[in-house]
Coordinates of C-alpha atoms in Angstrom, one line a residue:
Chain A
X1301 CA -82.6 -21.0 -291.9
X1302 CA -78.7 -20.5 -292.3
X1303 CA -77.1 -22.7 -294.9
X1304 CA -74.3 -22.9 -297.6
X1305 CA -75.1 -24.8 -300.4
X1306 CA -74.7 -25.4 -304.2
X1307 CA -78.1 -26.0 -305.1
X1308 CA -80.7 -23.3 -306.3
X1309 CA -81.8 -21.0 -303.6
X1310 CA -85.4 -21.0 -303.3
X1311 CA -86.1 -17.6 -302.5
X1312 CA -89.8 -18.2 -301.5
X1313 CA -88.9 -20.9 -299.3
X1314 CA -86.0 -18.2 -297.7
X1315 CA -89.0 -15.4 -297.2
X1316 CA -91.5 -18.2 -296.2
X1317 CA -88.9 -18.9 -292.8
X1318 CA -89.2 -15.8 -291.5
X1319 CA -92.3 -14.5 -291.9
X1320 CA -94.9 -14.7 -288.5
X1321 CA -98.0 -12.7 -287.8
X1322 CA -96.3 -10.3 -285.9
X1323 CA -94.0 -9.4 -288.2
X1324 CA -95.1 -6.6 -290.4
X1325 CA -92.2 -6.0 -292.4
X1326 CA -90.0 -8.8 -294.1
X1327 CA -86.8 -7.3 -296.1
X1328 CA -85.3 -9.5 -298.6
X1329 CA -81.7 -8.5 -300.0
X1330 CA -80.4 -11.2 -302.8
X1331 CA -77.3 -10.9 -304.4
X1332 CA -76.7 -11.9 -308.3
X1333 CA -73.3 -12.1 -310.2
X1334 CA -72.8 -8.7 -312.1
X1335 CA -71.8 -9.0 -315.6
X1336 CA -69.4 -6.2 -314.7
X1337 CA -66.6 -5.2 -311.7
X1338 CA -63.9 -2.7 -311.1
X1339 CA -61.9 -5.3 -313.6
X1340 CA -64.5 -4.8 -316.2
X1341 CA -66.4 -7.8 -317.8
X1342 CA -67.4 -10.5 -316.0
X1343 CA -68.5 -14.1 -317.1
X1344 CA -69.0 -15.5 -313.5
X1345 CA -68.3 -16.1 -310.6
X1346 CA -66.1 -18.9 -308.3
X1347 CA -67.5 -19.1 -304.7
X1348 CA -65.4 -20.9 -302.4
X1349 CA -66.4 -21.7 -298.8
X1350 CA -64.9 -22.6 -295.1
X1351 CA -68.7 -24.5 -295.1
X1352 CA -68.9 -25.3 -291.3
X1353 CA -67.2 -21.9 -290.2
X1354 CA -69.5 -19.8 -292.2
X1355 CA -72.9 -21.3 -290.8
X1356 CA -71.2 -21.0 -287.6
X1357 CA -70.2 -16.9 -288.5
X1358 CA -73.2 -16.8 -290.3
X1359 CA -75.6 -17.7 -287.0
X1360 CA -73.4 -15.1 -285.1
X1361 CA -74.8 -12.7 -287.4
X1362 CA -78.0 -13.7 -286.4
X1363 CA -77.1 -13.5 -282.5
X1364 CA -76.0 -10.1 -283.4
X1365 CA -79.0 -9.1 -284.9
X1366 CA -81.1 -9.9 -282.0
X1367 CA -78.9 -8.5 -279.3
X1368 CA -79.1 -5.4 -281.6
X1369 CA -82.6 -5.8 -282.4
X1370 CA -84.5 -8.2 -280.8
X1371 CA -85.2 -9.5 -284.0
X1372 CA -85.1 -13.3 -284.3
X1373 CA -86.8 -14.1 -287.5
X1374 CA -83.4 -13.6 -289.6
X1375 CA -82.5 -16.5 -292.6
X1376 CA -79.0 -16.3 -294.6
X1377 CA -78.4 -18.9 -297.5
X1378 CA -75.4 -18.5 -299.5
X1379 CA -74.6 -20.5 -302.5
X1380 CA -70.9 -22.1 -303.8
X1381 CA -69.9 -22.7 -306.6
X1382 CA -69.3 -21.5 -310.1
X1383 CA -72.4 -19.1 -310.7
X1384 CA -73.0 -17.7 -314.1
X1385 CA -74.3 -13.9 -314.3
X1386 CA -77.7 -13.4 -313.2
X1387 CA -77.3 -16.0 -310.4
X1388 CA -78.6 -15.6 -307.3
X1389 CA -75.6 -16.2 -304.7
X1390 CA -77.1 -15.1 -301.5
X1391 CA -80.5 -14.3 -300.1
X1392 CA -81.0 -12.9 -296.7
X1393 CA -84.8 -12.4 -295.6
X1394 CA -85.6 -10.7 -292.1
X1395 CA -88.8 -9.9 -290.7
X1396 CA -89.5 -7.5 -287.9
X1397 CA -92.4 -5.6 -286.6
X1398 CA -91.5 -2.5 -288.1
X1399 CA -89.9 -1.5 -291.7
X1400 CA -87.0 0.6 -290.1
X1401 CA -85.6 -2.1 -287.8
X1402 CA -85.9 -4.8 -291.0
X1403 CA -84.2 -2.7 -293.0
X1404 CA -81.2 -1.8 -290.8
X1405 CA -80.8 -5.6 -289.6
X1406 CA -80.8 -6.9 -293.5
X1407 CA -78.5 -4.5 -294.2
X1408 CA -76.2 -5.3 -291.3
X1409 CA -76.5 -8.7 -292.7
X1410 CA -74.8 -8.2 -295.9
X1411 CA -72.3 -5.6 -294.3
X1412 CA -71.0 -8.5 -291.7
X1413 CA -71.2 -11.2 -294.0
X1414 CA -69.0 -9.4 -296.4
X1415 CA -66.9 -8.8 -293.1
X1416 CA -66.5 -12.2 -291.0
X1417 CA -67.9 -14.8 -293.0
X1418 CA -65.1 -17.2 -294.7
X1419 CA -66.5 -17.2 -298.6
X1420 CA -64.1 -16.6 -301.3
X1421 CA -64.8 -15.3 -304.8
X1422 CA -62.8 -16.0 -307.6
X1423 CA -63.8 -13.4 -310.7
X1424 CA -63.5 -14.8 -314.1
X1425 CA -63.0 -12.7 -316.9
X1426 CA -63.2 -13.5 -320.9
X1427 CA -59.2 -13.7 -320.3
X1428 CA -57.8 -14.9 -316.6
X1429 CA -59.5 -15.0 -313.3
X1430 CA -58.5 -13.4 -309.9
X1431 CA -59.8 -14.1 -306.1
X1432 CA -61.0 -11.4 -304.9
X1433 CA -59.2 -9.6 -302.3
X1434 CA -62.4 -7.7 -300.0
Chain B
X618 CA -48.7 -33.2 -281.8
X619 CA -50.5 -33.4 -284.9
X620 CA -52.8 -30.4 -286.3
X621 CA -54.3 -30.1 -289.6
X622 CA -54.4 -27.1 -291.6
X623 CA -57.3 -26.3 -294.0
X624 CA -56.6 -24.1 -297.4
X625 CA -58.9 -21.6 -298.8
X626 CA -59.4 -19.8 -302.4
X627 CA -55.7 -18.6 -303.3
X628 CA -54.0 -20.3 -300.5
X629 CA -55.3 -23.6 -301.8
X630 CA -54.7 -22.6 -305.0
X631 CA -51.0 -22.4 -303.8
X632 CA -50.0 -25.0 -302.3
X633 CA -52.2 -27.4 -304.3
X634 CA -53.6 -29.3 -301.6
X635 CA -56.7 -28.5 -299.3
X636 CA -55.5 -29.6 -296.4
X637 CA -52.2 -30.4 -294.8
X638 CA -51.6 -32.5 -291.9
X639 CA -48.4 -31.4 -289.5
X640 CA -46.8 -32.0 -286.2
X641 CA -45.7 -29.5 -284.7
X642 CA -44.1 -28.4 -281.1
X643 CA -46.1 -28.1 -277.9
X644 CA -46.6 -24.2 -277.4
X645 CA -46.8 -23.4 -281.0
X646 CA -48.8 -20.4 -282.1
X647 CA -51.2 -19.3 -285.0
X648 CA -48.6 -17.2 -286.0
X649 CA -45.6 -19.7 -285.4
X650 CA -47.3 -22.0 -287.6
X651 CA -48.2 -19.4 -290.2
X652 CA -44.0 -18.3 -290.2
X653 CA -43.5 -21.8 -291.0
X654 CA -45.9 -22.5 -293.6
X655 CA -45.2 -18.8 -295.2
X656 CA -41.8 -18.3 -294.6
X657 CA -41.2 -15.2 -297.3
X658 CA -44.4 -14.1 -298.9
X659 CA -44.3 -13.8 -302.3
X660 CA -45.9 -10.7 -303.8
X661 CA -49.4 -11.4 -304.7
X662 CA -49.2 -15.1 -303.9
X663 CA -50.6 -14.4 -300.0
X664 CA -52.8 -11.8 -299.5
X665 CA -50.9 -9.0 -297.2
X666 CA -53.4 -9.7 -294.2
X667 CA -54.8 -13.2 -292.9
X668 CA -57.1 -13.7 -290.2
X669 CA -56.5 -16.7 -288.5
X670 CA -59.3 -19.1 -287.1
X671 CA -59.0 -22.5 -284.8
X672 CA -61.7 -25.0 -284.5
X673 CA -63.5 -22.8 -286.8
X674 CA -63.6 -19.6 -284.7
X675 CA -61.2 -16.9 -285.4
X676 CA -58.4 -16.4 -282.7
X677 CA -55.6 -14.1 -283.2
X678 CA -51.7 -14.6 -283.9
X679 CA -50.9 -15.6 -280.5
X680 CA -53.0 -18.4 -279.9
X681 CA -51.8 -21.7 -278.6
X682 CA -52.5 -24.5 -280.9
X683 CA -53.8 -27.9 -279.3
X684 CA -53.3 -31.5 -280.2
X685 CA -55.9 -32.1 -283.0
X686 CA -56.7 -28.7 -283.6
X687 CA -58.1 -27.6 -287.1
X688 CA -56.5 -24.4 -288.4
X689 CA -57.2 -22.3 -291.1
X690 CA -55.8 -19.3 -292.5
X691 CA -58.5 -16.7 -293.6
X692 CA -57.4 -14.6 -296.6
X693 CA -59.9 -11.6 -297.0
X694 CA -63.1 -12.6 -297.1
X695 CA -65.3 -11.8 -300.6
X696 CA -68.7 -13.3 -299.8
X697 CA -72.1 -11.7 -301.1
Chain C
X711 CA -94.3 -3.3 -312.7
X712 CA -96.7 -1.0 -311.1
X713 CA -100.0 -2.7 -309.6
X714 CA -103.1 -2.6 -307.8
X715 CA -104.3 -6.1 -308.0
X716 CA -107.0 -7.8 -305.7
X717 CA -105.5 -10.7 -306.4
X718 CA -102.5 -13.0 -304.8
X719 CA -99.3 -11.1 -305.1
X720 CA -96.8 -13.2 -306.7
X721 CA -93.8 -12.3 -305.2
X722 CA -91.3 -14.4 -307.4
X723 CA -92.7 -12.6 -310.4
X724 CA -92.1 -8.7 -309.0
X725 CA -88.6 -10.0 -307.7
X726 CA -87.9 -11.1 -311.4
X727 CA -89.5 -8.5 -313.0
X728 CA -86.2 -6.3 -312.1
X729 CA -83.5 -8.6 -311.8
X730 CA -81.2 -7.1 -315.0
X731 CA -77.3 -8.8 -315.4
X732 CA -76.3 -5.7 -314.1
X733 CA -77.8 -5.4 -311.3
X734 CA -76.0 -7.5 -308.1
X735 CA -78.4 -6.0 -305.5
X736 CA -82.2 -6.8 -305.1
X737 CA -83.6 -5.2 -301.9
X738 CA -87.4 -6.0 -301.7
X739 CA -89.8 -4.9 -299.1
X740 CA -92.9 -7.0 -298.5
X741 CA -95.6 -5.2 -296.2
X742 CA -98.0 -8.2 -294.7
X743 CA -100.9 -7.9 -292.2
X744 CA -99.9 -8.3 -288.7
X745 CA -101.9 -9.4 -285.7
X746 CA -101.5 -5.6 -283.8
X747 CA -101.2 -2.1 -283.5
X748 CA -101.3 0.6 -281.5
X749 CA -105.1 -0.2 -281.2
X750 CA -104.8 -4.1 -280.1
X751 CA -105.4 -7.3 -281.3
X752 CA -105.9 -6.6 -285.3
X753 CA -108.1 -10.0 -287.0
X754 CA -107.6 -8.3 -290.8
X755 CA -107.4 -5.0 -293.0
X756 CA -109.4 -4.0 -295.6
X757 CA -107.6 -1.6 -297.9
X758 CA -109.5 0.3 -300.2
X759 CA -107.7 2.2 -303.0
X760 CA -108.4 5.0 -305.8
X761 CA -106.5 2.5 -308.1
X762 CA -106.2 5.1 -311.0
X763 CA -104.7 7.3 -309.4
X764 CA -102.8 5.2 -307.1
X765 CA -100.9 3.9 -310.2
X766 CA -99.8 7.1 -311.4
X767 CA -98.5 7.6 -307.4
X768 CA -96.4 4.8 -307.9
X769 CA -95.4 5.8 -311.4
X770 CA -94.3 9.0 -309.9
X771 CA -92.3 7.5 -306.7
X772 CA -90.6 5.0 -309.7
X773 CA -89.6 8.6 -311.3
X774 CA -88.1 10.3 -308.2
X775 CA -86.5 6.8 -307.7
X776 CA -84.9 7.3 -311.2
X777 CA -84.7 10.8 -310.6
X778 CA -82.5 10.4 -307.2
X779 CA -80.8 7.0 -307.8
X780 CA -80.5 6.9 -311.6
X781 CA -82.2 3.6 -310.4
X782 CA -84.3 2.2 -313.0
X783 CA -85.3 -1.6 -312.2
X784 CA -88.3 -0.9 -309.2
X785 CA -91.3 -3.1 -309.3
X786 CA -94.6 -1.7 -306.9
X787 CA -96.9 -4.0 -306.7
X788 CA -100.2 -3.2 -303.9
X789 CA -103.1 -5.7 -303.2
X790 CA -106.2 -4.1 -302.1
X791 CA -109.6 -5.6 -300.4
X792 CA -109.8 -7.5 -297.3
X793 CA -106.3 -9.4 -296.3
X794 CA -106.2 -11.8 -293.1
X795 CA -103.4 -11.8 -290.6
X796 CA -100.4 -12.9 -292.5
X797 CA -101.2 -11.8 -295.4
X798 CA -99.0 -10.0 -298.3
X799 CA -100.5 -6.5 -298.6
X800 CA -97.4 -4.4 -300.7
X801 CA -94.1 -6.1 -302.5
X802 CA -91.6 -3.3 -303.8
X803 CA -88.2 -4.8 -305.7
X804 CA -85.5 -2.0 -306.0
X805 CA -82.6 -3.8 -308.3
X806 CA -79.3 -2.1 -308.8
X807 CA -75.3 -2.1 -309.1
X808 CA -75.0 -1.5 -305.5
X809 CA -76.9 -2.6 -302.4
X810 CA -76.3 0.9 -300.6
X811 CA -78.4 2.2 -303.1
X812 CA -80.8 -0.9 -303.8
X813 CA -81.9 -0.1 -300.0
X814 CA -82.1 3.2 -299.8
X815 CA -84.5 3.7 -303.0
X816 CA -86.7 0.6 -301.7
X817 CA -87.1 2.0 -297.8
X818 CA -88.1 5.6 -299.7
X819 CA -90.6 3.3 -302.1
X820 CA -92.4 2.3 -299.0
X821 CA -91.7 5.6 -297.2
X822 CA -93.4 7.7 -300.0
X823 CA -96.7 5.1 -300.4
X824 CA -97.5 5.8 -297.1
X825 CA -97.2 9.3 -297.6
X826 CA -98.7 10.0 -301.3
X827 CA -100.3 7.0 -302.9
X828 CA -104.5 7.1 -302.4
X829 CA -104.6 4.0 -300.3
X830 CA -106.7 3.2 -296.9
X831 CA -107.0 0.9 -294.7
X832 CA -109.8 0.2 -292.3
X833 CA -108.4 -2.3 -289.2
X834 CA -110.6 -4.5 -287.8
X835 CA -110.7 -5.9 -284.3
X836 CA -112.5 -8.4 -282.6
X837 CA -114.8 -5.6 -281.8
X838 CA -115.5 -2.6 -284.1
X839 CA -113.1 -1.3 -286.8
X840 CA -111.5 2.0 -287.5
X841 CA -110.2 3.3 -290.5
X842 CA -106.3 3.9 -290.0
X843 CA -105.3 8.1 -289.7
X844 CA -102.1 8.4 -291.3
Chain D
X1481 CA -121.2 22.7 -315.9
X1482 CA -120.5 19.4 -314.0
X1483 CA -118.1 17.5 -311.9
X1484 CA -117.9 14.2 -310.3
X1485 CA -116.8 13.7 -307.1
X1486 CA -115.5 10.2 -306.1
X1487 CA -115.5 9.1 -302.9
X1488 CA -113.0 7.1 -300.4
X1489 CA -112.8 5.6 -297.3
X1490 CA -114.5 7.0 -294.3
X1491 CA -115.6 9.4 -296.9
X1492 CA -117.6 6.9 -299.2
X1493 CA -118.8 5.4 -295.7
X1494 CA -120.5 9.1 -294.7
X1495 CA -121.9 9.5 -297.7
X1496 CA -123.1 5.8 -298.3
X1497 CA -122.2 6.6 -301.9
X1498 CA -118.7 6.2 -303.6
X1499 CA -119.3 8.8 -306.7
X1500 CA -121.5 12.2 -306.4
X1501 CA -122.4 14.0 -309.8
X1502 CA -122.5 17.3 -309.2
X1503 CA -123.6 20.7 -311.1
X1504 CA -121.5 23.6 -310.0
X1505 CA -120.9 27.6 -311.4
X1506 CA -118.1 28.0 -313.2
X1507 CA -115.2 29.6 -311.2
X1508 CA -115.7 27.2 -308.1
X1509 CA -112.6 25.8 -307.0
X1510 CA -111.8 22.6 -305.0
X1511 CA -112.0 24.4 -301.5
X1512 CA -115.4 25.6 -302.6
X1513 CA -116.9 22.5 -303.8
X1514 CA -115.5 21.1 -300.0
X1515 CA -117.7 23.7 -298.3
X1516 CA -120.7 22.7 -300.0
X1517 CA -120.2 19.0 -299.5
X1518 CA -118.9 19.2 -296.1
X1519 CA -120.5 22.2 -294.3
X1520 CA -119.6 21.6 -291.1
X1521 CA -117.3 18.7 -289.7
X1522 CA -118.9 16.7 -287.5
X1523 CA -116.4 15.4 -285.3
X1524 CA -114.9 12.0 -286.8
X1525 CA -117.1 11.9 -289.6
X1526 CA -114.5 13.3 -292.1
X1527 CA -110.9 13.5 -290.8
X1528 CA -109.8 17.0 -290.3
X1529 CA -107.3 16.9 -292.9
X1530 CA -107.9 16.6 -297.1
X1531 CA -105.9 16.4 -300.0
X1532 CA -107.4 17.3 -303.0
X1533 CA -107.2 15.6 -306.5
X1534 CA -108.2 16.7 -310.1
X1535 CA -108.2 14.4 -312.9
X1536 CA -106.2 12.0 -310.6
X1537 CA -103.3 14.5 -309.4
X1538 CA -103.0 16.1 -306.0
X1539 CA -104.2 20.0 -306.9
X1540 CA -104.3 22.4 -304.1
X1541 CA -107.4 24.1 -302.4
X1542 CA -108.0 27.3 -304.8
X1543 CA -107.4 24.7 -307.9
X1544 CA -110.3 25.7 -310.0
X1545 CA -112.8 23.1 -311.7
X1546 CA -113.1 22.1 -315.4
X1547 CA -116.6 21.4 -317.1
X1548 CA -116.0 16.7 -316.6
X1549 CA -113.4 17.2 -313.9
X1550 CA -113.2 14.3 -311.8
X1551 CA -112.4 15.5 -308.0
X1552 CA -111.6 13.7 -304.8
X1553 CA -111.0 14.1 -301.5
X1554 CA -108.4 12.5 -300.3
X1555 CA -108.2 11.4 -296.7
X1556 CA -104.7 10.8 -294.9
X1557 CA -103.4 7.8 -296.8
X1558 CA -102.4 4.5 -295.1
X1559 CA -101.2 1.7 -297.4
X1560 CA -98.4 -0.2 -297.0

């Protein structure tokens, strides 16, 4: 499962794609809008995406995960959109034999999609807003 | 020949638009196009470093541009 | 949250459990039965626990968690009798400012119940079963 | 005065039981009630090696009992 969407993720349904009886381990990372940044307070968020490039980037994360892994039981969703505190904006489940290599891959996850994936974030605060630069 | 050029987060926000049809010159470059679009870079209006992608895969500055070809210039990426 | 339940884990429920405005990063670790080991072909587990003091284990990993992270949002939840292939066995949710962190206190969650918290597990195989040694 | 041992595992397995009340002298300690209980390891039958807990807390070998105590022996661990 790789998508970008502006519906609800369903985080069950996220974990449910990857798991397999062989894989013992299933890492989950999600990430939620902080109410807080280096800029201080902050009301939500503004997720702006290149759609088609980032499921194309998205699956070369995958790729890269099983070149360096061999694990191929990787899902990435990503939500757009304005998305209020608390919201979850990206869940990204693997599952692996064992706990070490799940835990490395999900973190290389987050790491490259924070790298080489084209999705913006605009910060709004209780007065202005700014796109986040990296 | 014609390209189009899609806009992303402040770049968007810039120009006003999403995307921008153009013809431009057999031979021009990522970066050719990018002079043309950005002439002078007003502080804080262009982020200091773009990637550049074509088709939807990142290339670097000197790539050739095709007839038809989809452009888009990446300003630092924020996703997560 | 701190469990041992023979009972279903609910995994959206542990997830929730931590998620604070605060904290961007949710790292969770779900253990589930696979179909081998080192042994062969594995057809289910049947964990056994001291649950008492099991719970206070896990009460004391949640402390070093504080104690190391100044990480306070961890949910242990551990499900105990016999579990088929495929099966949920352990969720732990680690929620936090920063995912760095948010992994690092939820791989030493799992680290330290294999290490310290008064759980077995007996594997069974299509012929015999053994109880796991460490 | 008296103890109760509970039982785990390949432990409860061996002994067919999962609690043992026990009478024992005042001054034995953990290692001593082991020796009674397990006088010699048969091979398999108990794992070679025990943690020991009091009252539900990890003491060590020369931990000495309490008139109630509740004591177990705790064979390598495996959740997860």
């Amino acid at each position: 499962m790789v998508e970008i969407t502006e519906e609800p993720i369903d985080i069950g349904a996220v974990i449910a794609s990857v798991r397999y009886s062989g894989g013992g381990a299933v890492v989950t990372f999600l990430g939620t809008v902080r109410d807080n940044d280096e800029a201080g307070e902050v009301i939500a968020l503004e997720y702006e995406a290149y759609a088609e490039m980032a499921v194309a980037q998205m699956r070369g994360i995958r790729a890269e995960i099983e070149t360096r892994w061999g694990i191929d039981h990787v899902a990435i969703v990503h939500r757009v959109g304005r998305r209020e505190v608390g919201e979850v904006s990206v869940v990204i489940a693997v599952a692996s034999p064992h706990r070490l290599q799940a835990f490395d891959a999900c973190r290389f996850a987050i790491d490259r999609i924070k790298e080489i994936v084209p999705i913006w974030k605009k910060e709004l605060y209780p007065h202005g807003s700014q796109w986040k630069q990296a | 020949m014609h390209v189009r050029v899609v806009l992303f987060a402040m770049l968007r926000e810039q120009k006003g638009v999403s995307e921008l049809e153009l013809d431009v010159a057999p031979g021009t470059t990522v970066g050719g196009l990018e002079a043309r679009l950005y002439p002078s870079r007003q502080s804080g209006s262009v982020p200091g470093k773009l990637l550049y992608a074509v088709n939807q895969a990142y290339v670097t500055r000197d790539h050739e541009l095709q007839d038809g070809d989809e452009v888009a210039f990446i300003p630092p990426v924020s996703g997560g």
